[in-house]
XYZ file of C-alpha atoms in Angstrom:
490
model
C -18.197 14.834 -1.235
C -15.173 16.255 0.995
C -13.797 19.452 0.464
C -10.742 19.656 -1.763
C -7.632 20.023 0.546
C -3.878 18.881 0.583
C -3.138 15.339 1.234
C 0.123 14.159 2.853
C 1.156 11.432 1.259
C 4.409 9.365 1.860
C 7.465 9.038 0.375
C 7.266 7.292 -3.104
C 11.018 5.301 -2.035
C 8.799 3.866 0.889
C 6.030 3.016 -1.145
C 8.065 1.034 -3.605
C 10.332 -0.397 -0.698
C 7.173 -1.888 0.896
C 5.671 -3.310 -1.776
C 8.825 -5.015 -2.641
C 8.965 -5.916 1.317
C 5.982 -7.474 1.393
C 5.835 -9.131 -2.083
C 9.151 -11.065 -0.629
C 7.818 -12.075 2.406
C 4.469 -13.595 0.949
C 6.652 -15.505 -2.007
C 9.550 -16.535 0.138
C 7.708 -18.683 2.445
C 5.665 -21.899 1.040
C 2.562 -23.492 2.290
C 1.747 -27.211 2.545
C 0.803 -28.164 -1.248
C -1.990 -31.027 -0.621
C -3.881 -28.918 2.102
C -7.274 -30.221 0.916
C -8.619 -26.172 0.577
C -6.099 -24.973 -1.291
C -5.145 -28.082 -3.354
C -8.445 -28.209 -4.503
C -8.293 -24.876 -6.613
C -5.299 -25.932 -7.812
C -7.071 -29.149 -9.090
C -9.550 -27.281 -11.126
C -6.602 -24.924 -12.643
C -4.993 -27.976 -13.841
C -8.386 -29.522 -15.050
C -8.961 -26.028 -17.191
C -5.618 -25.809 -18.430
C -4.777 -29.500 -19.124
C -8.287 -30.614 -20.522
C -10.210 -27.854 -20.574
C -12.692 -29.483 -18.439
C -13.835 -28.742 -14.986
C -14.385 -32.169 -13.388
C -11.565 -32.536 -11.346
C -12.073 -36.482 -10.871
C -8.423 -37.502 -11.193
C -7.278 -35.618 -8.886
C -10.646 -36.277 -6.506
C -8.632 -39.062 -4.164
C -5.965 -36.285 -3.093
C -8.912 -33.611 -1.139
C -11.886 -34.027 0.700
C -12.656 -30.544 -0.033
C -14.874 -31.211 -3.300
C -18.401 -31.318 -4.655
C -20.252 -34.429 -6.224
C -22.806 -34.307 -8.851
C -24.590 -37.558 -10.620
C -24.652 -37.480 -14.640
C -26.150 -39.970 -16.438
C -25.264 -42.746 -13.801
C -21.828 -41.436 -13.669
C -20.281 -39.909 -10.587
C -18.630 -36.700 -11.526
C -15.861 -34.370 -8.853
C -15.765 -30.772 -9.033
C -14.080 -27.584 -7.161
C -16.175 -26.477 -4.016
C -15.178 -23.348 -4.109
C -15.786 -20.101 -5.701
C -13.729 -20.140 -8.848
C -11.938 -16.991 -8.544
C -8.323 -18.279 -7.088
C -8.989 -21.311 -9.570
C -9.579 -18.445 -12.324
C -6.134 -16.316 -11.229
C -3.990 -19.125 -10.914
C -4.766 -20.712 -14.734
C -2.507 -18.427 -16.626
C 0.545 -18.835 -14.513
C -0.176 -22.566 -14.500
C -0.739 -22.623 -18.476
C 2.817 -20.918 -19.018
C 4.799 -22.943 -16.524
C 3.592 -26.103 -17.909
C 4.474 -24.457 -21.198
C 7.706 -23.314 -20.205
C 8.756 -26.787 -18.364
C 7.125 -29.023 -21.100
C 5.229 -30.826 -18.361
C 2.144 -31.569 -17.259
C 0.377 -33.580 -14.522
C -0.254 -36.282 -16.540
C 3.584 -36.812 -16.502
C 2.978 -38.034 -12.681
C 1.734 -40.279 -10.737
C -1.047 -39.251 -8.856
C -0.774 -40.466 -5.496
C -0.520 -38.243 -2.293
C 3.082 -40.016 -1.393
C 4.325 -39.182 -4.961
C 7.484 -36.664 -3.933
C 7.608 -36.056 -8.129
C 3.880 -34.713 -8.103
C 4.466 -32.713 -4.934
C 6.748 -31.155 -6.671
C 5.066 -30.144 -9.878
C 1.756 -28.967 -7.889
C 4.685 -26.706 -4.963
C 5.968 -24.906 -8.053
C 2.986 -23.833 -9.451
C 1.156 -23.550 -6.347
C 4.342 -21.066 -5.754
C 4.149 -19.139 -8.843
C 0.640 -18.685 -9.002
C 0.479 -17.255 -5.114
C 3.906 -14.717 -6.748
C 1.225 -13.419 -9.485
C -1.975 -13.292 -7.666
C -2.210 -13.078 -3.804
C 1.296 -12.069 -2.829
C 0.635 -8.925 -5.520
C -2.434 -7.911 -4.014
C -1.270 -8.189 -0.539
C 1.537 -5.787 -1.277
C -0.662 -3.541 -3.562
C -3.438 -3.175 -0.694
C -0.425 -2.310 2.064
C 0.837 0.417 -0.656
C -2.749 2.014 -0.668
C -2.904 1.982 2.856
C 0.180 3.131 3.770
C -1.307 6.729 1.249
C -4.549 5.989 3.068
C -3.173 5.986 6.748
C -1.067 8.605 5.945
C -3.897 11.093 4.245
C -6.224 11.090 7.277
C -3.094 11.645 9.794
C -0.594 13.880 8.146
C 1.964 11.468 9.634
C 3.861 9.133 6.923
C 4.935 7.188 9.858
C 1.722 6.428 11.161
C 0.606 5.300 7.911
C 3.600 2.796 7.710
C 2.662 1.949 11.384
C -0.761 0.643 10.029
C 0.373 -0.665 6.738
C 3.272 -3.370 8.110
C 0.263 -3.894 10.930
C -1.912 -5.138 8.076
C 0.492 -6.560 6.123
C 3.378 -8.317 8.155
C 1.758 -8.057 11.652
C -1.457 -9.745 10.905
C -2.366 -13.435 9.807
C -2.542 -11.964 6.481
C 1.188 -12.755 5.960
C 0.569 -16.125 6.596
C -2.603 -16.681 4.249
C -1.010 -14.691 1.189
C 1.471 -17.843 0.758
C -1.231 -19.686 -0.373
C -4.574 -20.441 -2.863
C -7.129 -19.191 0.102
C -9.379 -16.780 -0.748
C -9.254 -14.808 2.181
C -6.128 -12.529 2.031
C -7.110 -11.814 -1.920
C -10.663 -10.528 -0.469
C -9.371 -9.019 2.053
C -6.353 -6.893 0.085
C -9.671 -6.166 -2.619
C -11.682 -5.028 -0.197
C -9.105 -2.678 0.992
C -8.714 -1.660 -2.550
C -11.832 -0.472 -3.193
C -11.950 1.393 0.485
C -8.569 3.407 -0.807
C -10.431 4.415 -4.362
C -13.677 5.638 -2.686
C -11.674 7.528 -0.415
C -9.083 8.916 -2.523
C -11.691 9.835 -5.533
C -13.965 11.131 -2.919
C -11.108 13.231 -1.477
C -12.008 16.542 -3.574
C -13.580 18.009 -6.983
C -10.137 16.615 -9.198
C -9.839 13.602 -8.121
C -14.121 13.101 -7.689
C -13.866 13.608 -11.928
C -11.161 10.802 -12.791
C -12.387 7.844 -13.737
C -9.999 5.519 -12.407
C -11.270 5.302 -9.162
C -14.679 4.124 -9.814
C -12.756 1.327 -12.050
C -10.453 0.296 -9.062
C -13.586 0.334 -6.514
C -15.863 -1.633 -9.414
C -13.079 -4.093 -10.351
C -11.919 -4.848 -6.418
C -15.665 -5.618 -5.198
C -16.542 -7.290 -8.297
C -14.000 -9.644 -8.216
C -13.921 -9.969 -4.590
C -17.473 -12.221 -4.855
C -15.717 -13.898 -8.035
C -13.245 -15.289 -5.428
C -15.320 -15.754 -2.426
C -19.220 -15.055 -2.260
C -20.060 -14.081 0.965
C -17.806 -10.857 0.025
C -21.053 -9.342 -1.356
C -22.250 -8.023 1.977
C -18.777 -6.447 2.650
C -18.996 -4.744 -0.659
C -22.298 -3.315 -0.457
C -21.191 -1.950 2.509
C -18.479 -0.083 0.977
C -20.695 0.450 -1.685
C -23.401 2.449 0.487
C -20.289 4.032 2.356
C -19.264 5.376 -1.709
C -22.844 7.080 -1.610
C -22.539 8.534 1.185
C -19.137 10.117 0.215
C -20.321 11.042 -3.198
C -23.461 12.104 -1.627
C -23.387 16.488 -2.236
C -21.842 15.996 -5.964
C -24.131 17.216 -8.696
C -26.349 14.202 -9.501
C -25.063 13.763 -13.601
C -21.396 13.608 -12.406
C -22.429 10.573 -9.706
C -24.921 8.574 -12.234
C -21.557 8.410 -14.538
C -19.221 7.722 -11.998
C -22.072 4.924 -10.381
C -23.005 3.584 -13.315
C -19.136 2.648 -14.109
C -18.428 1.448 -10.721
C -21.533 -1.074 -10.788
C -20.503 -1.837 -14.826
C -16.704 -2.532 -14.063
C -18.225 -4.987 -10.736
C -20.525 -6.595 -13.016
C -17.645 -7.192 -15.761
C -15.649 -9.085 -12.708
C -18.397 -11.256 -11.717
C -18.681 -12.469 -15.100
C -15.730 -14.924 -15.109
C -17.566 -16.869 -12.229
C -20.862 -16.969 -13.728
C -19.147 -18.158 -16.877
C -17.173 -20.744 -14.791
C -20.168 -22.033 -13.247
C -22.243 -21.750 -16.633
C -18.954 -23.959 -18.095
C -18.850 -26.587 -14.885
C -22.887 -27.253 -14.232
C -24.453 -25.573 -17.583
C -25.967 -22.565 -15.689
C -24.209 -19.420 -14.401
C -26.863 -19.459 -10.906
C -25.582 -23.023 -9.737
C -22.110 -23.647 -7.197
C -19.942 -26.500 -6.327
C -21.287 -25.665 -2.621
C -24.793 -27.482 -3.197
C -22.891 -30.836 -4.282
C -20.041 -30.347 -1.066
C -19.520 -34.172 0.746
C -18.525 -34.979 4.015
C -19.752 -31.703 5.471
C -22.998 -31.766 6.536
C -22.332 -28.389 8.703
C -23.285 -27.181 5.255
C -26.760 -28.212 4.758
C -27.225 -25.771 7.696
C -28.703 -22.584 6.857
C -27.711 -21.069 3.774
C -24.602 -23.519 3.002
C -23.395 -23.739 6.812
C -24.266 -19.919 8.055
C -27.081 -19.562 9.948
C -26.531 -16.644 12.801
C -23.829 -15.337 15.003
C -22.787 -17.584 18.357
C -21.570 -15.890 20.743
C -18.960 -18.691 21.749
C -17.741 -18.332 18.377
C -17.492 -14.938 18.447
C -15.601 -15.373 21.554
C -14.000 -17.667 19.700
C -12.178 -16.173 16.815
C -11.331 -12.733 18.877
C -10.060 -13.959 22.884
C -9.987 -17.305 22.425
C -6.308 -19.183 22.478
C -7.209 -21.627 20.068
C -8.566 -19.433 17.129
C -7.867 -15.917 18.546
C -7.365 -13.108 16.358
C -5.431 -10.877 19.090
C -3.419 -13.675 20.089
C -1.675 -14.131 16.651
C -1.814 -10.847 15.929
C -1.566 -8.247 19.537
C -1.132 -5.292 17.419
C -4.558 -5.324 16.070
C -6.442 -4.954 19.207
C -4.423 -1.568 19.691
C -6.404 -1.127 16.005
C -9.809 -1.396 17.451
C -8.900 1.593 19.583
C -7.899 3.343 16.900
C -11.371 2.838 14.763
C -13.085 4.719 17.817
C -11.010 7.484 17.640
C -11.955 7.812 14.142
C -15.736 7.459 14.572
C -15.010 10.408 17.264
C -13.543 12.577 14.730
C -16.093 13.930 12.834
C -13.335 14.464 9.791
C -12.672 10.595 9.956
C -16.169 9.738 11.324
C -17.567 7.762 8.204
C -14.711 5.917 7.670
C -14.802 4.761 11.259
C -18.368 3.621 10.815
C -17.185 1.679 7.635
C -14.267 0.267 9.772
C -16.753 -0.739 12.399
C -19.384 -2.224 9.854
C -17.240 -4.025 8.199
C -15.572 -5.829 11.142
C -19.157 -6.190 12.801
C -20.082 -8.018 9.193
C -17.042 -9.989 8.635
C -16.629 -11.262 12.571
C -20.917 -12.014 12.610
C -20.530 -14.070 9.068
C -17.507 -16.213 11.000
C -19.529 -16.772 13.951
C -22.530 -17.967 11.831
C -20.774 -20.754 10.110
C -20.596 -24.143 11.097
C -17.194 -24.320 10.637
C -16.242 -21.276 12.267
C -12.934 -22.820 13.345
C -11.902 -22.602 10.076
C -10.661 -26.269 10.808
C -6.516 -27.215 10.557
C -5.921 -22.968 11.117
C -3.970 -20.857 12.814
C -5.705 -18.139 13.551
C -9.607 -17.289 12.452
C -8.861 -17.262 8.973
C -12.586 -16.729 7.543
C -11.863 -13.551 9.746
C -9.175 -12.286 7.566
C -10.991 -9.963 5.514
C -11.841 -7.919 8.638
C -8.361 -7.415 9.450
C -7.825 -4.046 6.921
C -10.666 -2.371 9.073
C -8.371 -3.159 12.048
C -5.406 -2.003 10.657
C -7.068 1.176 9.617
C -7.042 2.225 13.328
C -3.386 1.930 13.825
C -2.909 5.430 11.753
C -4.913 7.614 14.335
C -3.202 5.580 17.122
C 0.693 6.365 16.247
C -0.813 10.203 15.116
C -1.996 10.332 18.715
C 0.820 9.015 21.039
C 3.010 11.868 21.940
C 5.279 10.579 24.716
C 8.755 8.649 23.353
C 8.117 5.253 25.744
C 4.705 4.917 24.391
C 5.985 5.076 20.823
C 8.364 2.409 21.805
C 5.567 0.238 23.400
C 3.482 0.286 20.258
C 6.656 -0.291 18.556
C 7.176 -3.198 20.633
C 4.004 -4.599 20.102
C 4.120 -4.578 16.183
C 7.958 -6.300 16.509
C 6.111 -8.811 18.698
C 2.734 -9.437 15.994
C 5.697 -9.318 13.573
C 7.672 -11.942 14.777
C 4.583 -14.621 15.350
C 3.333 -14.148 11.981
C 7.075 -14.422 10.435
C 7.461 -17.709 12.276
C 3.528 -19.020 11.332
C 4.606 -17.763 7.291
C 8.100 -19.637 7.666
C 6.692 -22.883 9.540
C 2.967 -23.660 9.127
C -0.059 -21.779 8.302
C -2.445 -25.048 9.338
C -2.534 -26.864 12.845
C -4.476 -29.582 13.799
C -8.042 -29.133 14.883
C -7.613 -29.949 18.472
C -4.784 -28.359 19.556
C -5.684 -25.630 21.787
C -2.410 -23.366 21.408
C -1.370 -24.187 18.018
C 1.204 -21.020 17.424
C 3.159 -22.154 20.574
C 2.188 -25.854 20.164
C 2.951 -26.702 16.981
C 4.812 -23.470 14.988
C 7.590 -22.681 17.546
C 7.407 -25.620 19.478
C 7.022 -28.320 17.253
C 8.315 -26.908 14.057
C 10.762 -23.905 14.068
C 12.698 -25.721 17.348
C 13.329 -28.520 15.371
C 13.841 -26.263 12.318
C 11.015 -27.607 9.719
C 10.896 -24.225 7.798
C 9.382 -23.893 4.339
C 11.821 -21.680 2.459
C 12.325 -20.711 -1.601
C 16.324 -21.783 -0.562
C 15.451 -24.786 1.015
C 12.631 -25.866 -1.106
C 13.934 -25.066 -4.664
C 17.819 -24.947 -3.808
C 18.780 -27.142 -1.651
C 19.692 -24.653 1.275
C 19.544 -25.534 4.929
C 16.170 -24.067 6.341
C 18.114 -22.211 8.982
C 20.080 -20.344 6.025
C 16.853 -19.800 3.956
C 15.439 -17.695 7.015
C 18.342 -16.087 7.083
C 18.762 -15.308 3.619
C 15.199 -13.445 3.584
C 16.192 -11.745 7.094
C 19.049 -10.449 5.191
C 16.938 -9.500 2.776
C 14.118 -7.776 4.945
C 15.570 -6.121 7.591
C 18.261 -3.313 5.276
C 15.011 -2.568 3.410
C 12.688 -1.972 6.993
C 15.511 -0.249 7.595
C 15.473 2.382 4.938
C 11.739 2.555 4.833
C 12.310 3.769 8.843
C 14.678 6.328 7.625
C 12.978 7.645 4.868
C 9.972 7.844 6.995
C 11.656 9.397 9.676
C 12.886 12.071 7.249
C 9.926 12.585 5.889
C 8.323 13.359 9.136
C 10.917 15.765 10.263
C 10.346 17.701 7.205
C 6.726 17.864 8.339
C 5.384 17.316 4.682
C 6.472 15.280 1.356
């Protein structure tokens, strides 16, 4: 365990400014409802809810994403995914259809049916407001206090936070029913309660921080399963901090940390137990059209280098390419492994990028198919950010603060126009942000807006309206940070 000392921390106004900040921008901006991924976990909320069944065979003609299974002669359709989106999204679904007094079976259910694409937008919308938009802007809160602990500098943790949050394809993938920006805000969750209950002898004795770290990992593998090699990563990095405490206070704290992750794996096991009448058995095994998956262990197998290449350099899937500001982040995890005061969380940053970049490479589809950007990569993207902090701590001359400046504004701006236009392009297009986002869509001004959607405002004046919105409270999060550092403490 670290010795107790001080912690900077940032201003509380900023805290609650960026959380509001980046709530906005992940509820603002819509994604396209019948994307067969997405749509699918939508299918099985409405299959709970509705008939409190989880065959989702009425909906089975709208997605390709799906599972088959055989009963009694009788072809049955289920989710393929892990059921943890599917899971989050029920409540919000169950009280809108409440609230509206309708229900799918009020709709046709055709793919060219404007009526149903409505129904499944709105609750695709609200259930992305309660679930993935919140734990976006909940992880960028934690590591804005993170970023700012290890530094001292408030403004290098809000350098790394809007990196994470607004500079990355996270943005982008938190306007949605993916599972990757959810896994990836959990992940970075559990990394800010290890570290902060790790970060002396009063907060190694509260118990909330085992609960966060439990809860985040648990849930994590609820919502996507490769997630349990991350998290027993972070899980031996917890060890390691807790390592010199006195060995009754660390079997309490463990044992609650592996309890609370149990408790939030139990919702999938149930859901599977529920679906196929055992808790050890996955829509994966019954996936069609995909025979990538019969490779390996359901499509992974072992890293390719081309893919690696892939889904880091490469224009068509490359991480740095929709997101600059993160390669300035891998610089910044060396300079923590170099410090020994930061050295194990540099090691965890590198781990878990090493993990989360080898499991993309091994998959068949490491493409991640009609994507902009890698987005089975997106849970790697924290560990990235991390590095910004000692990055902005370390620049000391004005016109390098204003390159790295200018290099967020720049990650900023492509993942604001990917959010507002598209978060899918079409498999073969080799430069789909300039192809197809500002090219083919925001030139010709096919934005997907809460104004334009749900109010019947231009698309021009719903990116305006959130600009308006955004930019006074960037502003004051600036200026508060800006205070805060001239003061030298908060």
């Amino acid at each position: 365990m670290t010795p107790s000392a001080p912690i900077v921390r940032a201003p509380h106004a900023v805290a609650l400014l960026l959380f509001a900040l980046v709530w906005l921008s992940c509820v603002w901006f819509g994604s396209f409802v019948f994307n067969p991924n997405s749509a699918t976990r939508l299918f099985g909320t409405l299959a709970l809810v509705e008939r409190g069944e989880a065959t989702i065979d009425r909906y089975q003609t709208l997605t390709i994403d799906k599972a088959e299974f055989k009963q009694g002669g009788v072809t049955h359709y289920y989710m393929d995914k892990a059921p943890g989106m599917t899971l989050m999204a029920a409540p919000v679904v169950w009280a809108t259809n409440r609230v509206t007094g309708v229900s799918s079976y009020d709709h046709i259910i055709d793919i060219t049916n404007p009526r149903l694409a409505e129904f499944l937008r709105l609750r695709m919308q609200l259930a992305v407001a309660c679930g993935a938009a919140i734990l976006t802007a909940f992880a960028a809160v934690l590591l804005l206090d993170l970023a700012t602990g290890i530094t001292g500098s408030p403004a290098a943790g809000l350098f790394a936070a809007l990196g994470y949050s607004l500079g990355s394809i996270v943005w982008g993938w938190s306007t949605t029913l993916f599972g990757h920006a959810p896994v990836a805000a959990l992940f970075l969750i559990a990394t800010w309660a290890i570290w902060r209950g790790t970060s002396g002898e009063r907060e190694f004795g509260r118990w909330r921080y085992p609960l966060m770290a439990g809860a985040a990992l648990g849930f994590a593998v609820t919502i996507e399963f490769q997630a349990a090699l991350g998290g027993l990563v972070i899980g031996g990095w917890a060890l390691w901090r807790s390592r010199d405490a006195a060995w009754p206070v660390r079997r309490r704290l463990y044992l609650v940390a592996v309890a609370t992750a149990l408790v939030a794996v139990l919702p999938m096991l149930a859901y599977n137990q529920f679906a196929f009448g055992t808790p050890f058995m996955t829509g994966y095994t019954g996936v069609v059209g995909f025979s990538g998956m019969n490779q390996g262990l359901f499509g992974l197998t072992y890293p390719k280098i081309t893919a690696l290449l892939g889904i880091t350099f490469g224009v068509r899937r490359g991480l740095f390419w929709v997101a600059p500001i993160l390669l300035l982040g891998w610089f910044g995890v060396v300079k923590l492994v170099r410090d020994p005061a930061t050295r194990d969380l540099g090691v965890l940053c590198v781990a878990m990028i090493v993990i989360v970049l080898s499991i993309n490479a091994s998959y068949a589809y490491w493409d991640g198919g009609a994507s902009v950007g890698p987005r089975h990569s997106v849970p790697a993207i924290p560990f990235f950010a991390i590095g910004l902090a000692p990055i902005w701590a370390s620049i000391e001359r004005r016109s390098d603060k204003i390159k790295a400046i200018a290099l967020l504004a720049v990650s900023i701006l492509l993942n604001l126009i990917v959010a507002a236009t598209d978060i899918f392009a079409p498999e073969t297009m080799m430069t789909p942000v300039w192809s197809r986002n500002i090219m083919g869509l925001l030139a010709h001004g096919y934005l997907n807006t809460v104004p334009n959607m749900y109010w019947g405002f231009s698309p021009w004046i719903g990116l305006i309206l959130y600009l308006d919105l955004a930019l006074p409270m960037l502003g004051l999060m600036l200026w508060w940070t800006r205070r805060a550092e001239r003061r030298g403490s908060v």
